[in-house]
């Protein structure tokens, strides 16, 4: 069964050809040698992507990957310009980056309604009206239209969220997201329950809210492609604050945190510049003495809190910490 979440596609784009200019000569009763009056050709149709906040996946591009813009119209007599080719508008989720065949960034969509031309239509040719002069009063030639861009474009989606959940498989990320939002991610007691990112709106005090993303679990070696590899690590790049989750039944808390941090560093060292919070999940099985022992194993340069998504322990305190980090 294929997932409905698609975050990486390649599409073939060919913008429209520019229309040819006209080499018309003015013809009218009682007017001898009216002169050139050929109009310009129309612009070829562009291929444009537009941010749509109602979209969250690139799934539709899995079934249609070839897009062709229409050609511009020919110029006409009486200096009439040909019609522009019809543009192709493609709705994409917010957070999409478009790259050309060499991997260079064409642009990125960060706002609802934002437009980005990924393949530009060819310019229409000039009509013979443009080539008249004192010494060349009756030019009988016009320019042909130019070709539009033709290229393969890569669309890459990076989830936009305020808080990204980082942790090993089965750390309790999906359970936490379902406890603090209306999101209903798949939850089970085996690794890699989450195979696609999930987003949830977390309600805070005084009707405020922020967005939390459940990123599929990381394992040691993920930056080199092990497990789910770095397929989903890129989504973490767009999160303002990273919430590390380590379960209370972990064998070595400090080691798990360092492995997670190391994988992020190897993938993109700039991730270390993001705000970080550490939460020990499933802490309903811990007493105060065990919590104190756990804290001794963890670094002191990161805020650490204990939570239980089942009993609600520490959830409000966690929201307070995250809110403060987001608005620091």
CSV table of C-alpha atoms in Angstrom, one decimal, residues 9-327:
chain,number,residue,atom,x,y,z
A,9,UNK,CA,8.9,14.4,-7.0
A,10,UNK,CA,10.4,15.2,-10.4
A,11,UNK,CA,8.2,16.8,-13.0
A,12,UNK,CA,8.9,17.6,-16.7
A,13,UNK,CA,8.0,21.1,-17.7
A,14,UNK,CA,7.9,22.7,-21.1
A,15,UNK,CA,6.7,26.3,-21.2
A,16,UNK,CA,4.9,27.6,-24.3
A,17,UNK,CA,6.7,28.9,-27.4
A,18,UNK,CA,6.4,32.6,-28.1
A,19,UNK,CA,4.2,33.6,-31.0
A,20,UNK,CA,5.7,34.9,-34.3
A,21,UNK,CA,5.6,38.5,-35.1
A,22,UNK,CA,3.6,39.7,-38.1
A,23,UNK,CA,5.1,41.1,-41.3
A,24,UNK,CA,1.9,42.7,-42.4
A,25,UNK,CA,1.7,45.8,-44.7
A,26,UNK,CA,-1.2,48.2,-44.2
A,27,UNK,CA,-3.8,48.0,-46.9
A,28,UNK,CA,-6.7,50.4,-47.1
A,29,UNK,CA,-8.7,52.0,-49.9
A,30,UNK,CA,-7.3,55.3,-51.1
A,31,UNK,CA,-4.1,54.8,-49.1
A,32,UNK,CA,-1.1,53.9,-51.2
A,33,UNK,CA,1.8,52.2,-49.5
A,34,UNK,CA,0.4,52.2,-46.0
A,35,UNK,CA,3.6,50.9,-44.6
A,36,UNK,CA,4.3,48.2,-42.0
A,37,UNK,CA,1.8,47.5,-39.3
A,38,UNK,CA,2.6,43.9,-38.2
A,39,UNK,CA,2.1,43.4,-34.5
A,40,UNK,CA,4.2,41.4,-32.0
A,41,UNK,CA,3.6,37.7,-31.1
A,42,UNK,CA,2.2,36.7,-27.8
A,43,UNK,CA,4.2,35.3,-24.9
A,44,UNK,CA,4.3,31.6,-24.4
A,45,UNK,CA,2.4,30.2,-21.4
A,46,UNK,CA,4.4,29.9,-18.1
A,47,UNK,CA,4.3,27.0,-15.7
A,48,UNK,CA,3.8,28.4,-12.2
A,49,UNK,CA,3.5,26.8,-8.8
A,50,UNK,CA,1.3,28.4,-6.1
A,51,UNK,CA,1.3,27.8,-2.4
A,52,UNK,CA,-1.9,26.4,-1.1
A,53,UNK,CA,-2.4,26.0,2.7
A,54,UNK,CA,-5.0,23.3,2.0
A,55,UNK,CA,-2.4,21.0,0.5
A,56,UNK,CA,0.0,18.9,2.6
A,57,UNK,CA,1.5,16.5,0.1
A,58,UNK,CA,2.8,16.3,-3.4
A,59,UNK,CA,0.7,13.1,-4.1
A,60,UNK,CA,-1.0,14.4,-7.2
A,61,UNK,CA,2.3,14.7,-9.0
A,62,UNK,CA,2.8,11.0,-8.6
A,63,UNK,CA,0.2,10.5,-11.3
A,64,UNK,CA,0.8,13.4,-13.6
A,65,UNK,CA,4.4,14.5,-14.2
A,66,UNK,CA,4.4,16.2,-17.6
A,67,UNK,CA,3.2,19.7,-18.0
A,68,UNK,CA,3.1,21.7,-21.3
A,69,UNK,CA,2.3,25.4,-21.6
A,70,UNK,CA,0.4,26.6,-24.6
A,71,UNK,CA,2.1,28.7,-27.3
A,72,UNK,CA,1.6,32.4,-27.8
A,73,UNK,CA,-0.5,33.7,-30.7
A,74,UNK,CA,0.8,35.2,-33.9
A,75,UNK,CA,0.9,39.0,-34.2
A,76,UNK,CA,-1.7,40.5,-36.5
A,77,UNK,CA,-2.2,43.5,-38.8
A,78,UNK,CA,-2.9,46.9,-37.5
A,79,UNK,CA,-0.2,46.4,-34.9
A,80,UNK,CA,-2.3,43.9,-33.0
A,81,UNK,CA,-0.4,41.8,-30.5
A,82,UNK,CA,-1.0,38.0,-30.4
A,83,UNK,CA,-2.6,36.5,-27.4
A,84,UNK,CA,-0.4,35.2,-24.6
A,85,UNK,CA,-0.3,31.5,-24.1
A,86,UNK,CA,-2.4,30.1,-21.2
A,87,UNK,CA,-0.3,29.7,-18.0
A,88,UNK,CA,-0.4,26.3,-16.2
A,89,UNK,CA,-0.9,26.8,-12.4
A,90,UNK,CA,0.1,24.0,-10.1
A,91,UNK,CA,-1.0,24.1,-6.4
A,92,UNK,CA,1.6,22.9,-4.0
A,93,UNK,CA,1.9,22.7,-0.2
A,94,UNK,CA,3.6,25.5,1.7
A,95,UNK,CA,7.2,24.6,2.3
A,96,UNK,CA,8.0,23.4,-1.2
A,97,UNK,CA,11.5,24.0,-2.7
A,98,UNK,CA,11.9,23.9,-6.5
A,99,UNK,CA,15.2,22.9,-8.0
A,100,UNK,CA,16.5,22.7,-11.6
A,101,UNK,CA,18.3,19.7,-13.2
A,102,UNK,CA,21.6,20.8,-11.6
A,103,UNK,CA,20.1,21.0,-8.2
A,104,UNK,CA,20.1,24.8,-8.1
A,105,UNK,CA,17.2,26.3,-6.2
A,106,UNK,CA,14.7,28.1,-8.5
A,107,UNK,CA,12.8,29.3,-5.5
A,108,UNK,CA,10.7,28.2,-2.5
A,109,UNK,CA,7.1,28.6,-1.4
A,110,UNK,CA,6.7,29.9,2.1
A,111,UNK,CA,3.3,31.6,2.1
A,112,UNK,CA,-0.2,30.8,1.1
A,113,UNK,CA,-0.9,32.2,-2.4
A,114,UNK,CA,2.7,32.9,-3.2
A,115,UNK,CA,3.6,32.2,-6.9
A,116,UNK,CA,6.8,31.0,-8.4
A,117,UNK,CA,7.4,30.6,-12.2
A,118,UNK,CA,9.4,27.4,-12.6
A,119,UNK,CA,9.4,27.4,-16.5
A,120,UNK,CA,9.1,30.7,-18.3
A,121,UNK,CA,7.2,31.0,-21.6
A,122,UNK,CA,9.1,32.1,-24.7
A,123,UNK,CA,9.1,35.8,-25.7
A,124,UNK,CA,6.9,36.7,-28.7
A,125,UNK,CA,8.6,37.8,-31.8
A,126,UNK,CA,8.6,41.5,-32.9
A,127,UNK,CA,6.4,42.5,-35.8
A,128,UNK,CA,7.7,44.4,-38.8
A,129,UNK,CA,6.3,47.7,-37.3
A,130,UNK,CA,9.3,47.6,-34.9
A,131,UNK,CA,11.9,47.6,-37.7
A,132,UNK,CA,10.8,50.6,-39.7
A,133,UNK,CA,13.3,53.4,-40.1
A,134,UNK,CA,14.0,56.5,-42.3
A,135,UNK,CA,16.1,54.3,-44.6
A,136,UNK,CA,14.0,51.2,-44.3
A,137,UNK,CA,10.4,52.3,-44.6
A,138,UNK,CA,8.9,49.0,-45.7
A,139,UNK,CA,10.5,46.1,-43.8
A,140,UNK,CA,8.9,42.8,-44.9
A,141,UNK,CA,10.3,40.6,-42.2
A,142,UNK,CA,9.4,39.9,-38.5
A,143,UNK,CA,10.9,37.9,-35.7
A,144,UNK,CA,9.8,34.3,-34.9
A,145,UNK,CA,8.9,33.6,-31.3
A,146,UNK,CA,11.4,32.2,-28.8
A,147,UNK,CA,11.3,28.8,-27.3
A,148,UNK,CA,10.0,28.5,-23.7
A,149,UNK,CA,12.0,26.9,-20.9
A,150,UNK,CA,12.1,23.1,-21.0
A,151,UNK,CA,13.5,21.4,-18.0
A,152,UNK,CA,13.0,18.7,-15.3
A,153,UNK,CA,12.1,20.3,-12.0
A,154,UNK,CA,12.4,18.7,-8.6
A,155,UNK,CA,9.8,19.6,-6.0
A,156,UNK,CA,10.9,18.9,-2.5
A,157,UNK,CA,8.6,19.4,0.5
A,158,UNK,CA,9.9,20.4,3.9
A,159,UNK,CA,7.3,20.4,6.6
A,160,UNK,CA,6.8,23.9,8.2
A,161,UNK,CA,6.2,23.5,11.9
A,162,UNK,CA,7.0,25.4,15.1
A,163,UNK,CA,8.1,22.3,17.0
A,164,UNK,CA,9.6,19.1,15.6
A,165,UNK,CA,9.6,15.9,17.6
A,166,UNK,CA,13.0,14.1,17.4
A,167,UNK,CA,13.5,10.6,18.8
A,168,UNK,CA,14.1,6.9,18.2
A,169,UNK,CA,11.3,4.7,17.0
A,170,UNK,CA,8.7,4.0,19.7
A,171,UNK,CA,9.8,6.9,21.9
A,172,UNK,CA,6.3,8.1,22.3
A,173,UNK,CA,6.2,10.9,19.7
A,174,UNK,CA,2.9,9.9,18.1
A,175,UNK,CA,1.3,9.4,21.5
A,176,UNK,CA,2.4,12.8,22.6
A,177,UNK,CA,1.1,14.4,19.4
A,178,UNK,CA,-2.3,12.7,19.8
A,179,UNK,CA,-2.4,13.9,23.5
A,180,UNK,CA,-1.8,17.6,22.8
A,181,UNK,CA,-3.6,18.0,19.5
A,182,UNK,CA,-6.5,16.6,17.4
A,183,UNK,CA,-4.0,14.7,15.2
A,184,UNK,CA,-4.6,11.0,15.0
A,185,UNK,CA,-1.3,9.4,14.0
A,186,UNK,CA,-0.9,5.6,13.9
A,187,UNK,CA,0.2,4.3,17.3
A,188,UNK,CA,1.5,0.8,18.1
A,189,UNK,CA,4.1,-0.9,20.2
A,190,UNK,CA,6.6,-1.6,17.5
A,191,UNK,CA,9.3,0.4,15.8
A,192,UNK,CA,8.6,2.7,12.8
A,193,UNK,CA,4.9,3.0,13.5
A,194,UNK,CA,5.2,6.5,11.9
A,195,UNK,CA,6.2,6.3,8.3
A,196,UNK,CA,5.2,9.8,7.3
A,197,UNK,CA,5.3,13.1,9.1
A,198,UNK,CA,2.1,14.1,11.0
A,199,UNK,CA,1.1,17.7,11.9
A,200,UNK,CA,-1.0,18.8,14.9
A,201,UNK,CA,-2.2,22.1,16.2
A,202,UNK,CA,-1.4,22.3,19.9
A,203,UNK,CA,-3.8,24.5,21.9
A,204,UNK,CA,-2.1,26.8,24.5
A,205,UNK,CA,-3.3,29.2,27.0
A,206,UNK,CA,-5.7,32.1,26.1
A,207,UNK,CA,-6.7,30.5,22.8
A,208,UNK,CA,-3.1,30.6,21.5
A,209,UNK,CA,-1.6,27.7,19.6
A,210,UNK,CA,1.4,26.4,17.8
A,211,UNK,CA,2.2,23.6,15.2
A,212,UNK,CA,3.9,20.4,16.2
A,213,UNK,CA,5.3,17.8,13.7
A,214,UNK,CA,5.8,14.1,14.5
A,215,UNK,CA,8.9,13.2,12.4
A,216,UNK,CA,9.5,9.5,11.7
A,217,UNK,CA,11.9,7.9,14.1
A,218,UNK,CA,15.7,8.3,13.7
A,219,UNK,CA,18.1,5.4,14.2
A,220,UNK,CA,21.9,5.5,14.5
A,221,UNK,CA,23.3,5.9,11.0
A,222,UNK,CA,20.2,7.6,9.6
A,223,UNK,CA,22.3,10.4,8.1
A,224,UNK,CA,24.0,7.7,6.0
A,225,UNK,CA,20.7,6.3,4.9
A,226,UNK,CA,20.0,3.6,7.4
A,227,UNK,CA,16.4,2.8,8.4
A,228,UNK,CA,14.3,5.6,6.9
A,229,UNK,CA,17.6,7.4,6.2
A,230,UNK,CA,17.7,11.1,5.7
A,231,UNK,CA,14.4,11.0,3.8
A,232,UNK,CA,12.6,12.7,6.7
A,233,UNK,CA,15.6,14.4,8.4
A,234,UNK,CA,15.1,17.4,6.0
A,235,UNK,CA,11.7,18.1,7.5
A,236,UNK,CA,13.5,19.0,10.8
A,237,UNK,CA,15.3,21.8,9.0
A,238,UNK,CA,12.1,23.9,8.9
A,239,UNK,CA,11.2,23.5,12.6
A,240,UNK,CA,11.8,26.4,14.9
A,241,UNK,CA,12.4,24.3,18.1
A,242,UNK,CA,13.4,20.6,18.4
A,243,UNK,CA,11.8,18.5,21.1
A,244,UNK,CA,13.9,15.5,21.8
A,245,UNK,CA,12.0,12.5,23.3
A,246,UNK,CA,13.6,9.7,25.2
A,247,UNK,CA,11.4,7.0,26.8
A,248,UNK,CA,11.7,6.3,30.5
A,249,UNK,CA,12.6,2.7,29.8
A,250,UNK,CA,15.7,3.6,27.7
A,251,UNK,CA,18.9,1.7,28.5
A,252,UNK,CA,21.1,4.8,28.5
A,253,UNK,CA,19.5,8.3,28.4
A,254,UNK,CA,22.7,10.3,27.8
A,255,UNK,CA,23.8,7.9,25.0
A,256,UNK,CA,20.4,8.1,23.2
A,257,UNK,CA,20.5,11.9,23.3
A,258,UNK,CA,24.0,12.1,21.9
A,259,UNK,CA,23.2,9.6,19.1
A,260,UNK,CA,20.2,11.7,18.1
A,261,UNK,CA,22.2,14.9,18.3
A,262,UNK,CA,25.0,13.3,16.3
A,263,UNK,CA,22.7,12.2,13.5
A,264,UNK,CA,21.3,15.7,13.1
A,265,UNK,CA,24.8,17.2,13.1
A,266,UNK,CA,26.0,14.9,10.4
A,267,UNK,CA,22.9,15.7,8.3
A,268,UNK,CA,23.1,19.4,8.7
A,269,UNK,CA,25.4,21.1,11.3
A,270,UNK,CA,23.1,24.2,11.3
A,271,UNK,CA,20.4,22.2,13.1
A,272,UNK,CA,22.5,22.7,16.3
A,273,UNK,CA,21.6,26.4,16.1
A,274,UNK,CA,17.9,25.6,16.8
A,275,UNK,CA,16.4,25.7,20.2
A,276,UNK,CA,16.3,22.3,21.9
A,277,UNK,CA,14.2,20.8,24.7
A,278,UNK,CA,14.5,17.3,26.1
A,279,UNK,CA,11.5,15.4,27.5
A,280,UNK,CA,11.6,12.0,29.1
A,281,UNK,CA,8.4,10.3,28.0
A,282,UNK,CA,6.4,7.5,29.7
A,283,UNK,CA,7.5,9.0,33.0
A,284,UNK,CA,4.4,7.7,34.9
A,285,UNK,CA,6.6,4.6,35.6
A,286,UNK,CA,9.2,6.7,37.4
A,287,UNK,CA,9.4,7.9,41.0
A,288,UNK,CA,11.3,11.1,42.2
A,289,UNK,CA,14.4,9.1,43.0
A,290,UNK,CA,14.6,7.6,39.5
A,291,UNK,CA,14.0,11.0,37.9
A,292,UNK,CA,16.9,12.4,39.9
A,293,UNK,CA,19.2,9.6,38.7
A,294,UNK,CA,18.2,10.1,35.1
A,295,UNK,CA,19.0,13.8,35.3
A,296,UNK,CA,22.5,13.0,36.3
A,297,UNK,CA,23.0,11.2,33.0
A,298,UNK,CA,21.8,14.1,30.9
A,299,UNK,CA,23.6,17.3,29.7
A,300,UNK,CA,22.9,20.4,31.8
A,301,UNK,CA,22.8,22.8,28.8
A,302,UNK,CA,19.3,21.7,27.8
A,303,UNK,CA,16.0,22.1,29.6
A,304,UNK,CA,14.8,18.6,30.6
A,305,UNK,CA,11.3,17.8,31.7
A,306,UNK,CA,9.3,14.6,32.5
A,307,UNK,CA,6.0,13.8,30.8
A,308,UNK,CA,3.4,11.1,30.5
A,309,UNK,CA,1.1,11.4,27.5
A,310,UNK,CA,-1.2,8.7,29.1
A,311,UNK,CA,-1.7,10.4,32.5
A,312,UNK,CA,-1.0,14.0,31.4
A,313,UNK,CA,1.8,14.4,33.8
A,314,UNK,CA,4.1,17.4,32.9
A,315,UNK,CA,2.2,18.1,29.6
A,316,UNK,CA,1.1,21.7,30.5
A,317,UNK,CA,4.6,22.4,31.8
A,318,UNK,CA,6.0,21.2,28.5
A,319,UNK,CA,3.7,23.5,26.6
A,320,UNK,CA,4.9,26.4,28.7
A,321,UNK,CA,8.6,25.6,28.0
A,322,UNK,CA,7.9,25.2,24.3
A,323,UNK,CA,5.9,28.4,24.1
A,324,UNK,CA,8.7,30.3,25.9
A,325,UNK,CA,11.3,28.9,23.5
A,326,UNK,CA,9.2,29.8,20.4
A,327,UNK,CA,8.8,33.4,21.7
